[in-house]
Short mmCIF file of C-alpha atoms and ligand atoms in Angstrom, two decimals:
data_model
loop_
_atom_site.label_atom_id
_atom_site.label_comp_id
_atom_site.label_asym_id
_atom_site.label_seq_id
_atom_site.Cartn_x
_atom_site.Cartn_y
_atom_site.Cartn_z
CA MET A 1 -20.33 22.55 -17.07
CA PRO A 2 -20.91 19.01 -18.34
CA LYS A 3 -24.57 18.01 -18.28
CA TYR A 4 -25.96 15.00 -16.40
CA LEU A 5 -23.16 14.76 -13.86
CA SER A 6 -23.51 15.00 -10.09
CA ARG A 7 -21.71 17.77 -8.23
CA LYS A 8 -19.26 15.13 -7.02
CA ALA A 9 -18.51 13.72 -10.47
CA LYS A 10 -17.87 17.25 -11.72
CA SER A 11 -15.52 18.19 -8.92
CA ILE A 12 -13.62 15.07 -7.87
CA THR A 13 -9.96 14.61 -8.78
CA PRO A 14 -9.38 10.86 -8.88
CA TYR A 15 -6.23 9.05 -7.81
CA THR A 16 -3.79 8.47 -10.65
CA ALA A 17 -2.23 5.02 -10.57
CA GLY A 18 1.26 4.39 -11.98
CA ALA A 19 1.49 3.55 -15.67
CA GLN A 20 0.98 -0.04 -16.82
CA PRO A 21 2.83 0.11 -20.16
CA LYS A 22 1.82 -2.56 -22.68
CA ALA A 23 5.22 -2.95 -24.36
CA LYS A 24 7.03 -6.25 -23.76
CA ASN A 25 10.63 -6.43 -22.51
CA ILE A 26 10.36 -3.40 -20.28
CA ILE A 27 11.57 -3.30 -16.69
CA LYS A 28 8.69 -2.18 -14.56
CA LEU A 29 9.80 -0.57 -11.32
CA ASN A 30 7.00 2.00 -11.06
CA THR A 31 4.10 0.45 -9.11
CA ASN A 32 5.75 -1.59 -6.32
CA GLU A 33 4.57 -4.92 -7.69
CA ASN A 34 6.49 -7.96 -6.52
CA PRO A 35 8.85 -9.18 -9.28
CA TYR A 36 8.41 -12.85 -8.32
CA PRO A 37 5.50 -15.15 -9.15
CA PRO A 38 3.01 -16.38 -6.53
CA SER A 39 4.02 -19.63 -4.80
CA PRO A 40 3.45 -23.04 -6.44
CA ALA A 41 0.76 -23.82 -3.83
CA THR A 42 -1.02 -20.56 -4.71
CA LEU A 43 -0.93 -21.39 -8.42
CA GLU A 44 -2.22 -24.92 -7.70
CA ALA A 45 -5.23 -23.39 -5.96
CA LEU A 46 -5.87 -21.49 -9.18
CA SER A 47 -5.49 -24.46 -11.54
CA GLY A 48 -7.46 -26.75 -9.22
CA PHE A 49 -10.38 -24.35 -8.83
CA ASP A 50 -13.76 -25.89 -9.67
CA GLY A 51 -15.06 -23.37 -12.21
CA ALA A 52 -18.58 -24.85 -12.02
CA ALA A 53 -18.77 -23.56 -8.44
CA LEU A 54 -18.88 -20.00 -9.83
CA ARG A 55 -22.57 -20.66 -10.54
CA LEU A 56 -23.23 -19.91 -6.88
CA TYR A 57 -22.77 -16.64 -5.01
CA PRO A 58 -19.98 -16.73 -2.42
CA ARG A 59 -21.04 -17.00 1.23
CA PRO A 60 -22.13 -13.45 2.15
CA ASP A 61 -19.90 -13.33 5.24
CA GLY A 62 -16.77 -14.10 3.18
CA GLY A 63 -16.17 -16.89 5.67
CA GLU A 64 -13.46 -18.92 3.94
CA LEU A 65 -10.82 -16.22 3.52
CA ARG A 66 -11.66 -14.47 6.78
CA ALA A 67 -11.20 -17.78 8.61
CA THR A 68 -7.79 -18.35 7.00
CA ILE A 69 -6.62 -14.85 7.92
CA ALA A 70 -7.96 -15.25 11.47
CA ARG A 71 -6.05 -18.53 11.83
CA THR A 72 -2.84 -16.94 10.53
CA TYR A 73 -3.05 -14.09 13.03
CA ASN A 74 -4.22 -16.39 15.83
CA THR A 75 -7.40 -14.39 16.22
CA ASP A 76 -11.13 -14.74 15.55
CA ILE A 77 -13.05 -14.27 12.32
CA SER A 78 -14.92 -11.41 14.04
CA ASN A 79 -11.61 -9.47 13.96
CA VAL A 80 -11.19 -9.75 10.17
CA PHE A 81 -12.61 -7.82 7.22
CA CYS A 82 -11.73 -8.47 3.55
CA GLY A 83 -12.04 -6.30 0.48
CA ASN A 84 -11.19 -5.88 -3.16
CA GLY A 85 -7.63 -4.71 -2.58
CA SER A 86 -6.67 -2.66 0.45
CA ASP A 87 -7.77 0.42 -1.49
CA GLU A 88 -11.36 -0.73 -1.10
CA VAL A 89 -10.85 -1.63 2.56
CA LEU A 90 -9.40 1.85 3.21
CA ALA A 91 -12.27 3.54 1.36
CA PHE A 92 -14.84 1.65 3.49
CA ALA A 93 -12.85 2.55 6.61
CA TYR A 94 -13.04 6.29 5.80
CA ASP A 95 -16.80 5.96 5.38
CA ALA A 96 -17.18 3.86 8.54
CA PHE A 97 -15.03 5.86 10.97
CA PHE A 98 -14.47 9.43 9.87
CA ASP A 99 -16.73 12.51 10.00
CA GLY A 100 -14.07 15.16 9.38
CA ASP A 101 -10.98 16.81 10.83
CA ILE A 102 -8.81 13.77 10.22
CA MET A 103 -5.04 13.93 9.77
CA PHE A 104 -2.30 12.28 7.76
CA PRO A 105 1.23 13.34 6.76
CA ASP A 106 1.74 15.83 3.93
CA ILE A 107 3.86 13.25 2.13
CA THR A 108 2.14 9.89 2.09
CA TYR A 109 0.01 7.61 -0.10
CA SER A 110 -1.67 10.05 -2.47
CA PHE A 111 -4.98 8.16 -2.30
CA TYR A 112 -5.58 9.34 1.31
CA PRO A 113 -6.81 12.84 0.35
CA VAL A 114 -8.83 11.42 -2.55
CA TRP A 115 -11.03 9.30 -0.26
CA ALA A 116 -11.41 12.26 2.09
CA ASP A 117 -12.69 14.37 -0.82
CA LEU A 118 -14.91 11.57 -2.10
CA PHE A 119 -16.66 11.23 1.27
CA ASP A 120 -16.59 14.99 2.08
CA ILE A 121 -14.29 14.43 5.05
CA SER A 122 -12.14 17.44 5.96
CA TYR A 123 -8.47 16.75 6.66
CA LYS A 124 -5.27 18.38 7.88
CA LEU A 125 -1.87 17.54 6.51
CA LEU A 126 0.88 17.08 9.08
CA PRO A 127 4.16 18.31 7.55
CA LEU A 128 6.91 15.71 7.78
CA ARG A 129 10.24 16.91 9.13
CA ASP A 130 12.96 17.86 6.62
CA ASP A 131 14.33 14.31 6.80
CA PHE A 132 10.80 13.00 6.03
CA THR A 133 10.30 11.48 9.49
CA ILE A 134 6.91 11.95 11.17
CA PRO A 135 6.63 14.29 14.19
CA ILE A 136 4.57 11.64 15.97
CA GLU A 137 3.64 13.82 18.96
CA GLN A 138 1.79 16.21 16.62
CA LEU A 139 -0.52 13.52 15.26
CA LYS A 140 -3.74 14.46 16.99
CA ALA A 141 -7.07 14.72 15.19
CA ASN A 142 -10.53 13.17 14.81
CA GLY A 143 -9.08 10.20 12.94
CA ILE A 144 -5.55 9.34 11.76
CA VAL A 145 -4.25 7.52 8.69
CA LEU A 146 -0.66 6.30 8.71
CA SER A 147 1.16 4.15 6.23
CA ASN A 148 3.89 2.10 7.94
CA PRO A 149 6.36 2.02 6.27
CA ASN A 150 5.31 5.33 4.79
CA ALA A 151 4.91 5.65 1.03
CA PRO A 152 6.59 6.93 -1.02
CA THR A 153 9.39 7.64 1.49
CA GLY A 154 9.77 4.01 2.66
CA ILE A 155 10.56 5.18 6.21
CA ALA A 156 9.16 2.91 8.94
CA ILE A 157 8.21 3.72 12.53
CA GLY A 158 8.23 1.37 15.53
CA LEU A 159 5.34 -0.07 17.51
CA SER A 160 6.06 2.21 20.47
CA GLU A 161 5.42 5.21 18.19
CA ILE A 162 2.20 3.62 16.92
CA GLU A 163 1.14 3.14 20.55
CA THR A 164 1.85 6.81 21.27
CA VAL A 165 -0.52 7.78 18.42
CA LEU A 166 -3.18 5.30 19.63
CA LYS A 167 -2.99 6.67 23.17
CA SER A 168 -3.16 10.33 22.17
CA ASN A 169 -6.17 9.68 19.87
CA LYS A 170 -8.17 7.36 22.15
CA ASP A 171 -11.57 8.53 20.97
CA TYR A 172 -10.83 8.21 17.26
CA VAL A 173 -9.81 5.47 14.88
CA VAL A 174 -6.18 5.21 13.88
CA ILE A 175 -5.71 3.37 10.59
CA VAL A 176 -2.29 1.77 10.13
CA ASP A 177 -1.82 0.85 6.48
CA GLU A 178 0.77 -1.96 6.33
CA ALA A 179 0.92 -2.47 2.56
CA TYR A 180 4.74 -2.63 2.76
CA ALA A 181 5.30 -3.88 6.32
CA ALA A 182 6.50 -7.33 5.19
CA PHE A 183 9.65 -5.63 3.85
CA GLY A 184 10.75 -3.94 7.06
CA ALA A 185 8.25 -2.82 9.71
CA ASP A 186 6.77 -4.59 12.73
CA SER A 187 3.07 -5.23 12.20
CA ALA A 188 0.70 -3.52 14.64
CA ALA A 189 -1.61 -6.56 14.42
CA PRO A 190 -0.60 -7.79 17.94
CA LEU A 191 -1.83 -4.43 19.33
CA VAL A 192 -5.40 -4.93 18.08
CA ALA A 193 -6.49 -6.79 21.23
CA SER A 194 -5.37 -3.88 23.46
CA TYR A 195 -6.57 -0.89 21.40
CA PRO A 196 -10.26 -0.55 20.46
CA ASN A 197 -9.35 2.37 18.15
CA LEU A 198 -6.80 0.51 15.99
CA LEU A 199 -7.50 -0.73 12.47
CA VAL A 200 -4.60 -2.49 10.75
CA VAL A 201 -4.94 -2.73 6.96
CA ASN A 202 -2.89 -5.04 4.78
CA THR A 203 -2.82 -6.33 1.20
CA LEU A 204 -1.65 -9.36 -0.75
CA SER A 205 -0.62 -7.10 -3.64
CA LYS A 206 3.02 -6.61 -2.63
CA SER A 207 4.12 -9.22 -0.07
CA HIS A 208 2.16 -12.08 -1.70
CA CYS A 209 2.89 -11.28 -5.38
CA LEU A 210 -0.86 -10.93 -6.08
CA ALA A 211 -1.50 -7.33 -7.19
CA GLY A 212 -3.71 -8.65 -9.98
CA LEU A 213 -5.97 -10.62 -7.62
CA ARG A 214 -7.11 -7.53 -5.67
CA VAL A 215 -7.27 -8.80 -2.10
CA GLY A 216 -6.82 -6.67 0.98
CA TYR A 217 -7.95 -7.06 4.58
CA ALA A 218 -8.29 -5.29 7.90
CA LEU A 219 -7.78 -6.44 11.47
CA GLY A 220 -9.59 -4.72 14.31
CA GLN A 221 -11.84 -5.33 17.27
CA PRO A 222 -15.34 -6.62 16.38
CA HIS A 223 -17.07 -3.21 16.79
CA LEU A 224 -14.84 -1.83 14.01
CA ILE A 225 -15.22 -4.91 11.79
CA ASP A 226 -19.02 -4.80 12.21
CA ALA A 227 -19.04 -1.14 11.11
CA LEU A 228 -16.96 -2.00 8.04
CA MET A 229 -19.40 -4.82 7.26
CA SER A 230 -22.38 -2.43 7.53
CA ILE A 231 -20.77 0.01 5.09
CA LYS A 232 -19.81 -2.78 2.69
CA ASP A 233 -23.25 -4.40 2.86
CA SER A 234 -24.78 -1.03 1.98
CA PHE A 235 -22.60 -0.90 -1.12
CA ASN A 236 -22.15 -4.50 -2.31
CA SER A 237 -23.57 -7.20 -0.08
CA TYR A 238 -21.39 -9.98 -1.46
CA PRO A 239 -17.78 -10.47 -0.38
CA LEU A 240 -14.73 -11.02 -2.57
CA ASP A 241 -15.40 -13.46 -5.40
CA SER A 242 -15.02 -17.19 -4.67
CA LEU A 243 -11.94 -17.58 -6.87
CA ALA A 244 -10.06 -14.69 -5.24
CA GLN A 245 -10.94 -16.08 -1.80
CA LYS A 246 -9.61 -19.52 -2.72
CA ILE A 247 -6.32 -18.24 -4.16
CA ALA A 248 -5.80 -15.72 -1.37
CA SER A 249 -6.41 -18.42 1.27
CA ALA A 250 -3.78 -20.65 -0.35
CA ALA A 251 -1.31 -17.75 -0.49
CA ILE A 252 -1.82 -16.70 3.11
CA SER A 253 -1.35 -20.30 4.23
CA ASP A 254 2.03 -20.50 2.45
CA SER A 255 3.89 -18.04 4.66
CA GLN A 256 7.26 -19.76 4.29
CA TYR A 257 7.45 -19.04 0.55
CA TYR A 258 6.41 -15.40 0.89
CA GLU A 259 8.72 -14.74 3.82
CA SER A 260 11.65 -16.02 1.77
CA ILE A 261 10.64 -13.78 -1.15
CA ALA A 262 10.48 -10.77 1.19
CA LYS A 263 13.99 -11.60 2.48
CA LYS A 264 15.29 -11.78 -1.09
CA ILE A 265 13.76 -8.39 -1.93
CA ILE A 266 15.23 -6.82 1.21
CA ALA A 267 18.71 -8.12 0.25
CA THR A 268 18.31 -6.75 -3.30
CA ARG A 269 17.09 -3.41 -1.90
CA GLU A 270 20.10 -3.03 0.37
CA ARG A 271 22.48 -3.83 -2.48
CA ALA A 272 20.76 -1.37 -4.85
CA ALA A 273 20.61 1.33 -2.14
CA GLU A 274 24.33 1.01 -1.52
CA LYS A 275 25.13 1.27 -5.23
CA LEU A 276 22.86 4.29 -5.75
CA SER A 277 24.38 6.02 -2.71
CA SER A 278 27.84 5.47 -4.22
CA PHE A 279 26.58 7.34 -7.33
CA GLY A 280 25.78 10.37 -5.16
CA PHE A 281 22.07 9.72 -4.62
CA ASN A 282 20.41 10.53 -1.34
CA VAL A 283 18.64 7.22 -0.59
CA LEU A 284 16.10 7.40 2.23
CA PRO A 285 16.25 4.46 4.67
CA SER A 286 13.63 2.05 3.34
CA GLY A 287 11.58 -0.62 5.08
CA ALA A 288 9.57 -1.21 1.91
CA ASN A 289 9.94 -2.87 -1.50
CA PHE A 290 11.04 0.42 -3.03
CA VAL A 291 13.62 3.14 -2.46
CA PHE A 292 13.00 6.88 -2.62
CA VAL A 293 16.02 8.68 -4.04
CA SER A 294 17.19 12.08 -5.23
CA HIS A 295 20.40 13.39 -6.76
CA SER A 296 21.70 16.88 -6.00
CA ALA A 297 23.28 17.31 -9.45
CA PHE A 298 20.59 15.84 -11.72
CA ALA A 299 16.84 16.45 -12.00
CA ALA A 300 14.63 13.46 -11.14
CA LYS A 301 12.50 14.17 -14.21
CA ASP A 302 15.53 13.91 -16.51
CA ILE A 303 16.73 10.67 -14.93
CA LYS A 304 13.23 9.23 -15.28
CA ALA A 305 13.00 10.28 -18.93
CA TYR A 306 16.33 8.65 -19.75
CA LEU A 307 15.43 5.43 -17.92
CA GLU A 308 12.11 5.32 -19.76
CA SER A 309 13.86 5.79 -23.11
CA GLN A 310 15.80 2.63 -22.20
CA GLY A 311 12.63 0.71 -21.24
CA ILE A 312 12.93 1.12 -17.46
CA TYR A 313 9.91 2.59 -15.67
CA VAL A 314 10.15 4.27 -12.27
CA ARG A 315 7.70 6.62 -10.50
CA HIS A 316 7.99 10.38 -10.20
CA PHE A 317 5.49 12.49 -8.24
CA ASP A 318 5.34 16.10 -9.35
CA LEU A 319 4.32 17.23 -5.86
CA PRO A 320 5.63 19.84 -3.41
CA ARG A 321 8.79 18.79 -1.51
CA ILE A 322 9.31 15.55 -3.48
CA SER A 323 9.47 16.69 -7.10
CA ASN A 324 13.20 15.92 -7.25
CA TYR A 325 12.74 12.36 -5.96
CA LEU A 326 12.17 9.08 -7.77
CA ARG A 327 10.48 6.07 -6.27
CA ILE A 328 12.14 2.92 -7.56
CA SER A 329 10.42 -0.42 -6.88
CA ILE A 330 12.75 -3.30 -6.04
CA GLY A 331 12.80 -5.84 -8.85
CA THR A 332 14.89 -8.98 -9.29
CA ASP A 333 18.68 -8.74 -8.96
CA GLU A 334 18.95 -8.75 -12.77
CA GLN A 335 16.43 -5.93 -13.12
CA MET A 336 18.21 -3.85 -10.50
CA ASP A 337 21.56 -4.47 -12.21
CA ALA A 338 20.05 -3.15 -15.44
CA LEU A 339 18.67 -0.11 -13.61
CA ILE A 340 22.02 0.63 -11.99
CA LYS A 341 23.88 0.25 -15.28
CA THR A 342 21.44 2.60 -17.03
CA VAL A 343 21.58 5.19 -14.24
CA ASP A 344 25.38 5.02 -14.44
CA GLU A 345 25.19 5.63 -18.21
CA PHE A 346 22.98 8.68 -17.63
CA LEU A 347 25.20 10.17 -14.93
CA SER A 348 28.36 9.74 -17.04
CA LYS A 349 26.88 11.22 -20.21
C1 PLP B 401 0.46 2.72 1.01
C2 PLP B 401 -0.44 1.92 0.15
N1 PLP B 401 -1.59 1.48 0.68
C3 PLP B 401 -2.46 0.75 -0.06
C4 PLP B 401 -2.20 0.45 -1.38
C5 PLP B 401 -3.23 -0.29 -2.17
O1 PLP B 401 -2.92 -1.59 -2.43
P1 PLP B 401 -3.98 -2.60 -3.02
O2 PLP B 401 -5.25 -1.86 -3.32
O3 PLP B 401 -3.34 -3.18 -4.21
O4 PLP B 401 -4.21 -3.61 -1.93
C6 PLP B 401 -1.02 0.89 -1.97
C7 PLP B 401 -0.75 0.59 -3.38
O5 PLP B 401 0.17 1.00 -4.01
C8 PLP B 401 -0.12 1.66 -1.18
O6 PLP B 401 1.01 2.15 -1.72
#
């Protein structure tokens, strides 16, 4: 046993993020980043930032960004919480709302069990159906975490299904993680006013082309936001840094640009999905900026290895039920053309 380490540090299995290869000229379709740059207005906020202002701590309540998000959602600042990426927001939410016996699907964002282990929260996995849809009526526990659209399947559910989950888990918090909702799911944000147990979590990493900025947020009724604040203030009493707040505020205010980017990605996704289907892939219906695919005649691992040898990176999860699937992020049209051409080469070898 290694000396000096806590029991937790000795036992925890951390989340493994997708590779960030250093080589230039690769096509990176493995971590669901947005292939387009942030909007001109967002980049102006960066270049126009008064660096001397970094001398001061940001306002402890994170007022500037929270106010912008509240305005965008037509709600109050007391309904908004911000964090260093939605990963941090989700981690605080586990600590704020869950004591154990929570539930999430067996195939979902692989960080969900990691936070449960980190905070000693017991959990049950709800097996998805064979077609990877969620048996909604079986989601009943002392806390629920749902990604909508789900990851890595990409399959989205509707607001009526979210409401069913909220109603059958009235006494517990239901977290709806909307990291990919901009690409094909209705946001549950309008339900916040009616459901005191709903926490909607979102991120600027995918829809707003800002994975490197690390900004995520949550929307919920004030009693939930206050609890998140208490947990955060017991961990790090300052909010997101002033620069991130400034850039994120500019991005969130420029919805027209980001909505048009999302539309472009959806069109590219549909085109790529059609092409991959014509090659014999099973392509799950995606509401996200990625597709989840498998081929009955070729092993996912072999396809991935060939793509990688040609400088194209996609994600493979060596996990039960999905080990023959690849998750392919949607890049630009040119990047997807290169992917399709290389897959075609592999299949015809
Ligand atoms: C379902 C889901 N939720 C949350 C996140 C975290 O996003 P971030 O921490 O960049 O906001 C990811 C990232 O890949 C994700 O796939």
